[in-house]
Coordinates of N, CA and C in Angstrom, one line a residue:
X24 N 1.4 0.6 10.8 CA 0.2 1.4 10.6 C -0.6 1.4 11.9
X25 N -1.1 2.6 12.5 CA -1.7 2.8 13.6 C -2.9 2.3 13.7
X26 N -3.7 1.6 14.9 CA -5.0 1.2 14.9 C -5.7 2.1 13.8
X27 N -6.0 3.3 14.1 CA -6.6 4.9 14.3 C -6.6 4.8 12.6
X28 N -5.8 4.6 11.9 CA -5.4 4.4 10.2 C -6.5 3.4 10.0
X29 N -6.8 2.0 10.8 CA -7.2 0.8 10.0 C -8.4 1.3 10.4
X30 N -9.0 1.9 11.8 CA -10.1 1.9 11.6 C -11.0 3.5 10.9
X31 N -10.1 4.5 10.2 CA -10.6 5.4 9.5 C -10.9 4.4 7.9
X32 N -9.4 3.7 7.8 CA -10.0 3.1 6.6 C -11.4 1.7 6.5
X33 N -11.6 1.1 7.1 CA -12.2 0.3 7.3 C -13.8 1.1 7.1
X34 N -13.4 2.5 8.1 CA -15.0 3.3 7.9 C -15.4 3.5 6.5
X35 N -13.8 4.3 5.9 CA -14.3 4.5 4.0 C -14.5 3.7 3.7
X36 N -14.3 2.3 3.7 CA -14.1 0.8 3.3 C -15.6 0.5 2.9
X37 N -16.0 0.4 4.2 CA -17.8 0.1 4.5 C -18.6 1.3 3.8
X38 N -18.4 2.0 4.2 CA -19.6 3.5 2.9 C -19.3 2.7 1.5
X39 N -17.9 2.7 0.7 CA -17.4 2.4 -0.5 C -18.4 1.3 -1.2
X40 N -18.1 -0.2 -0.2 CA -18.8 -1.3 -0.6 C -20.6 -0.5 -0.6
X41 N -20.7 -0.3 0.7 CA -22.6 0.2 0.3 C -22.7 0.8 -1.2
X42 N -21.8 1.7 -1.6 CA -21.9 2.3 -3.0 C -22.0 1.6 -3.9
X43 N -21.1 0.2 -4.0 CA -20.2 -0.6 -4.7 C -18.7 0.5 -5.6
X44 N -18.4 1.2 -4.8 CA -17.2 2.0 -5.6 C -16.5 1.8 -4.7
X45 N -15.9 0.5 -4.5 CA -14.9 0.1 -3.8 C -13.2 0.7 -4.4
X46 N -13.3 0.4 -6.4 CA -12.1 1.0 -6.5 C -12.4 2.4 -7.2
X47 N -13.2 3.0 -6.8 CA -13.5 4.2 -7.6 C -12.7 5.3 -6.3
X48 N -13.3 4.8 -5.2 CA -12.7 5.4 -4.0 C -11.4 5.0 -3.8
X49 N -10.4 4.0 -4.4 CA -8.9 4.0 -4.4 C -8.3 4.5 -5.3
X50 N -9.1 5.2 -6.0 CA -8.7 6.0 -7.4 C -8.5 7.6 -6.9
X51 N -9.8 7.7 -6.8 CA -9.6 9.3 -5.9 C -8.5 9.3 -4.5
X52 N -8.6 8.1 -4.0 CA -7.5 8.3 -2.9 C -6.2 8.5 -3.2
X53 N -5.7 7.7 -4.0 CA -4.3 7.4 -5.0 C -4.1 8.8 -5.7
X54 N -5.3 9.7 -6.2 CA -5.0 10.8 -6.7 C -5.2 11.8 -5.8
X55 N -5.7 12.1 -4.6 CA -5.4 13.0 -4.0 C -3.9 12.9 -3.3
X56 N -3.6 11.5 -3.0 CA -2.5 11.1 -2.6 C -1.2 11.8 -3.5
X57 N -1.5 11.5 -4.6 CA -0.2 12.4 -5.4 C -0.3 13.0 -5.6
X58 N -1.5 14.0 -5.9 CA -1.6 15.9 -5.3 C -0.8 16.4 -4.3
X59 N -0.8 15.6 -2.7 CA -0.3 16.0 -1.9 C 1.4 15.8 -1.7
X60 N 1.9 14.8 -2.6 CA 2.8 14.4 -2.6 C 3.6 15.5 -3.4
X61 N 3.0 15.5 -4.6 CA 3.6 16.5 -5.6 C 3.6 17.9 -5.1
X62 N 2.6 18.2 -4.2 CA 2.5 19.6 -3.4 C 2.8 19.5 -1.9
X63 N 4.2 19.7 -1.0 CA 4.4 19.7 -0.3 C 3.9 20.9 0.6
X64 N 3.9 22.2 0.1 CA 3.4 23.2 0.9 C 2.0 23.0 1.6
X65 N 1.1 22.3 0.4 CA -0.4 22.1 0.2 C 0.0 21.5 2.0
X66 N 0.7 19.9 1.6 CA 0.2 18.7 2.5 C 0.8 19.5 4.1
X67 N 1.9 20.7 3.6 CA 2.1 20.3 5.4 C 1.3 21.8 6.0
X68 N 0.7 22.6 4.9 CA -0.8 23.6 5.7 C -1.5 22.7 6.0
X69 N -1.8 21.5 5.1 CA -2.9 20.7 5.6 C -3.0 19.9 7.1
X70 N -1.7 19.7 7.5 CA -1.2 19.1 8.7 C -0.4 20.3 9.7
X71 N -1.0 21.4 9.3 CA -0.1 22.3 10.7 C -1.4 22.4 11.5
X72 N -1.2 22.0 12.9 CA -2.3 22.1 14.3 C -2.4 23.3 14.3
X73 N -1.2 24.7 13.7 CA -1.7 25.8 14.7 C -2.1 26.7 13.5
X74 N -2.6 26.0 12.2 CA -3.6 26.6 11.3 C -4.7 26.3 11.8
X75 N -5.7 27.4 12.2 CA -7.2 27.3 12.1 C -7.9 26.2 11.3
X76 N -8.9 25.3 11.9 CA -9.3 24.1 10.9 C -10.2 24.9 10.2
X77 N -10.9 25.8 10.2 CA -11.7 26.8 9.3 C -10.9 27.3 8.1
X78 N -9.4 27.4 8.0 CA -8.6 27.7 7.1 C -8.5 26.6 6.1
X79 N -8.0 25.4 6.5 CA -7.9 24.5 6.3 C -8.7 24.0 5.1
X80 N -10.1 23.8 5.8 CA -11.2 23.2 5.5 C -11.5 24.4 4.7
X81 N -11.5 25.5 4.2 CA -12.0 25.8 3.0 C -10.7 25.7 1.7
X82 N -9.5 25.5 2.3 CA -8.7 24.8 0.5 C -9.2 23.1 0.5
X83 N -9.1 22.7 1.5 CA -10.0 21.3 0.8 C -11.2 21.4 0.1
X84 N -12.1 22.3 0.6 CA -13.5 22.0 -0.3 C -12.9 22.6 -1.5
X85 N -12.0 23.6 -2.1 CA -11.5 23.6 -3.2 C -10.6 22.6 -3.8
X86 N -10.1 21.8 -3.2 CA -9.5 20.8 -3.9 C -10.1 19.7 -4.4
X87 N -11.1 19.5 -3.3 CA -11.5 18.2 -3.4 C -12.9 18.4 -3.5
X88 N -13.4 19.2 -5.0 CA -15.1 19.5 -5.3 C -15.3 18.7 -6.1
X89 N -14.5 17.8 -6.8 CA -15.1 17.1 -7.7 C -15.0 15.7 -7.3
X90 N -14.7 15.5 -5.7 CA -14.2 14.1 -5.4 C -15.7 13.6 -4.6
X91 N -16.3 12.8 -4.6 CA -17.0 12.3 -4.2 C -17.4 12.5 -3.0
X92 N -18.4 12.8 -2.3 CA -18.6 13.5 -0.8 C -18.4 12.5 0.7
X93 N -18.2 11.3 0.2 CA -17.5 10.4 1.2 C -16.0 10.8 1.4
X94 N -15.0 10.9 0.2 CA -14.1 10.9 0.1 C -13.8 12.2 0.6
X95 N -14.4 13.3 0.6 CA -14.4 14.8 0.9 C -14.7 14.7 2.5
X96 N -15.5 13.8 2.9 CA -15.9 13.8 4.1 C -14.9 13.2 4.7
X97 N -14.1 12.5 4.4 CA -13.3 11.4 4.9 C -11.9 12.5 5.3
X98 N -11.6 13.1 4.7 CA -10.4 13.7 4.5 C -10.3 14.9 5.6
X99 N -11.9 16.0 5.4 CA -12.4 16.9 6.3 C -11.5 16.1 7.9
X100 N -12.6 15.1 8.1 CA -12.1 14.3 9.2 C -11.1 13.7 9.5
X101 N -9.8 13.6 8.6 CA -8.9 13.2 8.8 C -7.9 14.5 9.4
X102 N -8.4 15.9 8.8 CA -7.8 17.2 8.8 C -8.4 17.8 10.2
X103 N -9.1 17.6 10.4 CA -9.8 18.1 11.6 C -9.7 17.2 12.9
X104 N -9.5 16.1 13.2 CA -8.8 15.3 14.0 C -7.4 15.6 14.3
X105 N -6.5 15.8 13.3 CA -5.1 15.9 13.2 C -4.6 15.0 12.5
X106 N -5.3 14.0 11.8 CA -4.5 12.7 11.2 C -4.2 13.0 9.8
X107 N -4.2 14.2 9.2 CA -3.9 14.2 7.7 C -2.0 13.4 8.0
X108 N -1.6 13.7 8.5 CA 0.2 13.0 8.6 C -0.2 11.6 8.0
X109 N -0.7 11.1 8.1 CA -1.6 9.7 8.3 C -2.5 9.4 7.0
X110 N -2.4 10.4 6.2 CA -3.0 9.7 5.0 C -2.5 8.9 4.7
X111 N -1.2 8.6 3.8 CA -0.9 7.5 3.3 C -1.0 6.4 3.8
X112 N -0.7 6.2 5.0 CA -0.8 5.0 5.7 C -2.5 4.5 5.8
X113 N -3.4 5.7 5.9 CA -5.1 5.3 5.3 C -5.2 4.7 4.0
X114 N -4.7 5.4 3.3 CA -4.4 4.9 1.9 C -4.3 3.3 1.8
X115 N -3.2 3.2 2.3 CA -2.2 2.1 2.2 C -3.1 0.7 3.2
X116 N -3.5 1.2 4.0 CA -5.2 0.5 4.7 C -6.3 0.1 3.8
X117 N -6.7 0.9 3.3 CA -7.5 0.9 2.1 C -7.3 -0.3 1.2
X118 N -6.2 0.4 0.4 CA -5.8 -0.9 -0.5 C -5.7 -2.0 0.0
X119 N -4.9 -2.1 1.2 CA -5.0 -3.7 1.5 C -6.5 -4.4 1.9
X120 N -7.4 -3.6 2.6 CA -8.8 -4.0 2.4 C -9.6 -4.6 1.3
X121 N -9.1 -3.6 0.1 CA -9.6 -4.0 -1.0 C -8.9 -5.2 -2.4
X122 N -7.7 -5.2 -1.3 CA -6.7 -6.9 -1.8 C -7.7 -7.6 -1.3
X123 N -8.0 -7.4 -0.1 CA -8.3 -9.0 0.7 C -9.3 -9.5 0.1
X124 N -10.4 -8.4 -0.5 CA -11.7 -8.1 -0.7 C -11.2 -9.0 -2.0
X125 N -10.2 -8.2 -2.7 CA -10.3 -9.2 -4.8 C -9.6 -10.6 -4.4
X126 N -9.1 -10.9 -3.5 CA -8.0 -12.0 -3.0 C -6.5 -11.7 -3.9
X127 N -6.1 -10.8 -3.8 CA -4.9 -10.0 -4.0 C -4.1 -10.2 -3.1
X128 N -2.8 -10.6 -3.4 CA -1.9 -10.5 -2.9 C -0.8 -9.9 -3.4
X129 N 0.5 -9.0 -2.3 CA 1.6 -9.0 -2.8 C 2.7 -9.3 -2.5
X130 N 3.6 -10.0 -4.0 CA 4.8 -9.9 -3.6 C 6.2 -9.8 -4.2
X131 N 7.0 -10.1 -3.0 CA 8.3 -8.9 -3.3 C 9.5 -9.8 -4.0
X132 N 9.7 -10.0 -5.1 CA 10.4 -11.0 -5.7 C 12.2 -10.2 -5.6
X133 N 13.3 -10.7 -4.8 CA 14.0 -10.2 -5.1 C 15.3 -11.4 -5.9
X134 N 16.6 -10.8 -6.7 CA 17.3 -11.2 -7.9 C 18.6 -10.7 -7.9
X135 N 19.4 -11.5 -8.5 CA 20.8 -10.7 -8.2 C 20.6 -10.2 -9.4
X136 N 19.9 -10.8 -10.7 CA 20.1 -10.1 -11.5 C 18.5 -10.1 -12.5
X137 N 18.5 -9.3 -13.1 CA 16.8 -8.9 -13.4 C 16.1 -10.5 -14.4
X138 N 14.8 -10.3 -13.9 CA 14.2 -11.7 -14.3 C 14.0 -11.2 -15.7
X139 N 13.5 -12.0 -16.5 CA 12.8 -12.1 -18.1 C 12.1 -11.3 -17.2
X140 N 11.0 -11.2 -19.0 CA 9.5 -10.9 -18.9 C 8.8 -12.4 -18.6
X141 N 9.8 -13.2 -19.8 CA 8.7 -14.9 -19.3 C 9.0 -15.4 -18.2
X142 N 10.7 -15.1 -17.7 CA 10.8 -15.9 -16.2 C 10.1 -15.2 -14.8
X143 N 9.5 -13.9 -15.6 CA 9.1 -12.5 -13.9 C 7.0 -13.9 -14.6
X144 N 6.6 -13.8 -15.8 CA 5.2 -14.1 -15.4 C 5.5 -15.9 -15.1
X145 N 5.9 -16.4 -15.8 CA 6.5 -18.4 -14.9 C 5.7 -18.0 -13.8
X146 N 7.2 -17.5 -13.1 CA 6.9 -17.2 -11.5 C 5.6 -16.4 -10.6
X147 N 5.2 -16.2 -11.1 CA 3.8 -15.0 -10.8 C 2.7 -16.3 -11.3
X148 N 2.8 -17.0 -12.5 CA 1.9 -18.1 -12.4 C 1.8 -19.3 -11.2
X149 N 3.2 -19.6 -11.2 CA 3.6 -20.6 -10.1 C 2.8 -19.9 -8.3
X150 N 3.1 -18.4 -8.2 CA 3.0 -18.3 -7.3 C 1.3 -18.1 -6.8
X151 N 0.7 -17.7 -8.2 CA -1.1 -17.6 -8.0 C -1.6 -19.1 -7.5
X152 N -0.8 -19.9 -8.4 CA -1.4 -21.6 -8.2 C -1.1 -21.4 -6.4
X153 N -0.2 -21.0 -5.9 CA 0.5 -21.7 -4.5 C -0.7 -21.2 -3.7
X154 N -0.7 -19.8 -3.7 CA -1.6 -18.8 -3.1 C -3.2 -18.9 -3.4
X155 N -3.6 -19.3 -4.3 CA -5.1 -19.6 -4.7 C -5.3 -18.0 -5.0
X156 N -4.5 -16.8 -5.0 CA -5.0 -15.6 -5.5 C -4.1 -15.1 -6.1
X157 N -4.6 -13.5 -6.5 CA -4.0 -13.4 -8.0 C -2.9 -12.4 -7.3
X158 N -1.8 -12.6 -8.0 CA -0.4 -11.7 -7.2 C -0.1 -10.9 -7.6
X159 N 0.3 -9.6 -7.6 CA 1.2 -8.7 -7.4 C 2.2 -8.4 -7.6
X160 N 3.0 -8.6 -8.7 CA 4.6 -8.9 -8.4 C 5.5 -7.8 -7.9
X161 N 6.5 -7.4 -7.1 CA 7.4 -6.5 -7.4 C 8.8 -6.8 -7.1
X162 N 9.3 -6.8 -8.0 CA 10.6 -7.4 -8.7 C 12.0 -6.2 -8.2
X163 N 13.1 -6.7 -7.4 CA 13.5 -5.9 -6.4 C 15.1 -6.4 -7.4
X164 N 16.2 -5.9 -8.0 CA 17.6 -6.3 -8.3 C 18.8 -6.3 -6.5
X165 N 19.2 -7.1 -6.3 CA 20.1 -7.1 -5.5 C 21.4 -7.8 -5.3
X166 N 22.1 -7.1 -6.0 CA 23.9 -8.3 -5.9 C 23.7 -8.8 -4.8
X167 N 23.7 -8.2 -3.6 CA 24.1 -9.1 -2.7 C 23.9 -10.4 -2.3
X168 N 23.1 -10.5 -3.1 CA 22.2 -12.0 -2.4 C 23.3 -13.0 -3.4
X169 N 23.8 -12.9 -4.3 CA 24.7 -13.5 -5.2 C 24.1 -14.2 -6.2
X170 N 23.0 -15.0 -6.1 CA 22.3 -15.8 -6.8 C 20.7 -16.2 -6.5
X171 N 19.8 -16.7 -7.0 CA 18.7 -17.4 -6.2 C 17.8 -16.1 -6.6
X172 N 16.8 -16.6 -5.4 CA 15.5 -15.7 -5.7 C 15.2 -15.8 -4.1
X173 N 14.8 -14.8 -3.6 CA 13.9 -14.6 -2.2 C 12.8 -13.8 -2.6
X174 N 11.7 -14.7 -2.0 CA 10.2 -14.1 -2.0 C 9.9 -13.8 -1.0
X175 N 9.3 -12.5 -1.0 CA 8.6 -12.2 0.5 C 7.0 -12.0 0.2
X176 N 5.7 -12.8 0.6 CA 4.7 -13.3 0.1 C 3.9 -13.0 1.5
X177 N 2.9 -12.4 2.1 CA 2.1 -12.8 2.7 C 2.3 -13.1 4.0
X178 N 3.6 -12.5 4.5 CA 4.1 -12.6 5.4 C 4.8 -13.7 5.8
X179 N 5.3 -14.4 4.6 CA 6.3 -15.6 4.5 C 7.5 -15.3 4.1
X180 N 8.5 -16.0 4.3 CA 9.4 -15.6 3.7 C 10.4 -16.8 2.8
X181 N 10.6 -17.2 1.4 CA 11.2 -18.1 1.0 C 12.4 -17.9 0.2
X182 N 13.0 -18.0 1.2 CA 15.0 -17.7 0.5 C 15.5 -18.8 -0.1
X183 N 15.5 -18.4 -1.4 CA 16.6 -19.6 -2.3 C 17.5 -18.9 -2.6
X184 N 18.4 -18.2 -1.8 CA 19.4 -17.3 -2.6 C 20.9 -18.1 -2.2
X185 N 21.3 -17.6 -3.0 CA 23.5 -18.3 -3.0 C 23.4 -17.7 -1.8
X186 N 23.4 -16.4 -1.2 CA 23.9 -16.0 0.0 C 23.1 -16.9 1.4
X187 N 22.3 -17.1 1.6 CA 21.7 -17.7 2.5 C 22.0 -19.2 2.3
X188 N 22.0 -19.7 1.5 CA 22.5 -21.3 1.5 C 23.9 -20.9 2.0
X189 N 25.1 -20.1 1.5 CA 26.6 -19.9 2.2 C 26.2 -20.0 3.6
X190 N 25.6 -19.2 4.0 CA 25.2 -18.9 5.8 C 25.1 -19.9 6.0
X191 N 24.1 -20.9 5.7 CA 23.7 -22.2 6.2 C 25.1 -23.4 6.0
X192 N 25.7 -22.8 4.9 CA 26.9 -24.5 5.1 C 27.7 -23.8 6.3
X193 N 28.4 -22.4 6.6 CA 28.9 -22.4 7.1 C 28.5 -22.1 8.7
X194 N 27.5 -22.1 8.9 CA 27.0 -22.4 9.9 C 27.0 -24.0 10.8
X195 N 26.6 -24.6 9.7 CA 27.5 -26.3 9.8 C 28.6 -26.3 9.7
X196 N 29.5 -26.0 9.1 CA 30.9 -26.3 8.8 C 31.8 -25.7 9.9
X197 N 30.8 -24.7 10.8 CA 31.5 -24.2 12.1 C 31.0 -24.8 13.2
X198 N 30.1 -26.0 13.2 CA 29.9 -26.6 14.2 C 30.5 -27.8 14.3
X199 N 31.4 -27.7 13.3 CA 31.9 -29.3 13.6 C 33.1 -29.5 14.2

């Protein structure tokens, strides 16, 4: 994510908190977000440079009339700069702002083969105690790993998988 992304979102960030509609404003974002997703034509008029920003800027104020006027303002300026390409990744700014903010974390649990419901929350309990915050889970299926569990947490990374222990014996077993 580009500076330019953290600090557009950081700007919605700060207005949001003054409101206190910190997730009111990730709701409307998340839903214009899949407006634009679902409507490809919409998002790439909205991101052509050699459409008139006057063109532009009058299908957003129809899109976006019932969206809060920070969020309307926010978008105006993302379209009129050139960074609408760049929403999501604002988006995706946003929310992590507003993890840090609930002490949210996420993470990426992967499995050779799919956890319970009681072995996916165990582990989501185990991992809030580790973390002191509340997690996120997203639960990933992968043969390859053969066995085990790899978490990727917070920018850590904890491999208990059959495939990664193999690496490791025979990484010894070829140094001898």
């Amino acid at each position: 994510m580009t500076e330019t992304c953290k600090a557009y979102a950081e700007a919605l960030f700060t207005l949001a908190l003054e409101e206190g509609k910190e997730r009111e404003f990730l709701d409307s974002l998340k839903e214009i977000s899949a407006l634009l997703s679902g409507n490809q034509e919409l998002f790439a008029f909205l991101k052509a440079p050699n459409i008139p920003f006057e063109a532009r800027e009058e299908v957003l104020v129809q899109v976006l009339s019932d969206m809060h006027d920070y969020i309307s303002s926010f978008l105006m300026l993302l379209c009129k700069k050139g960074f609408m390409a760049s929403f999501d990744s604002c988006v995706e700014e946003y929310q992590a702002l507003l993890n840090a903010k609930e002490q949210v974390v996420k993470a990426k649990v992967t499995t050779a083969i799919p956890l319970t419901e009681k072995e996916e929350s165990e582990l989501k309990a185990k991992l809030e105690k580790i973390s002191k915050k509340k997690v996120v889970l997203t639960c990933v299926v992968d043969g390859s790993i053969m066995g085990g569990v790899l978490i990727e947490m917070d920018g850590k990374r904890m491999d208990g998988t059959l495939r990664h222990r193999l690496i490791e014996l025979k990484g010894v077993l070829g140094n001898e």
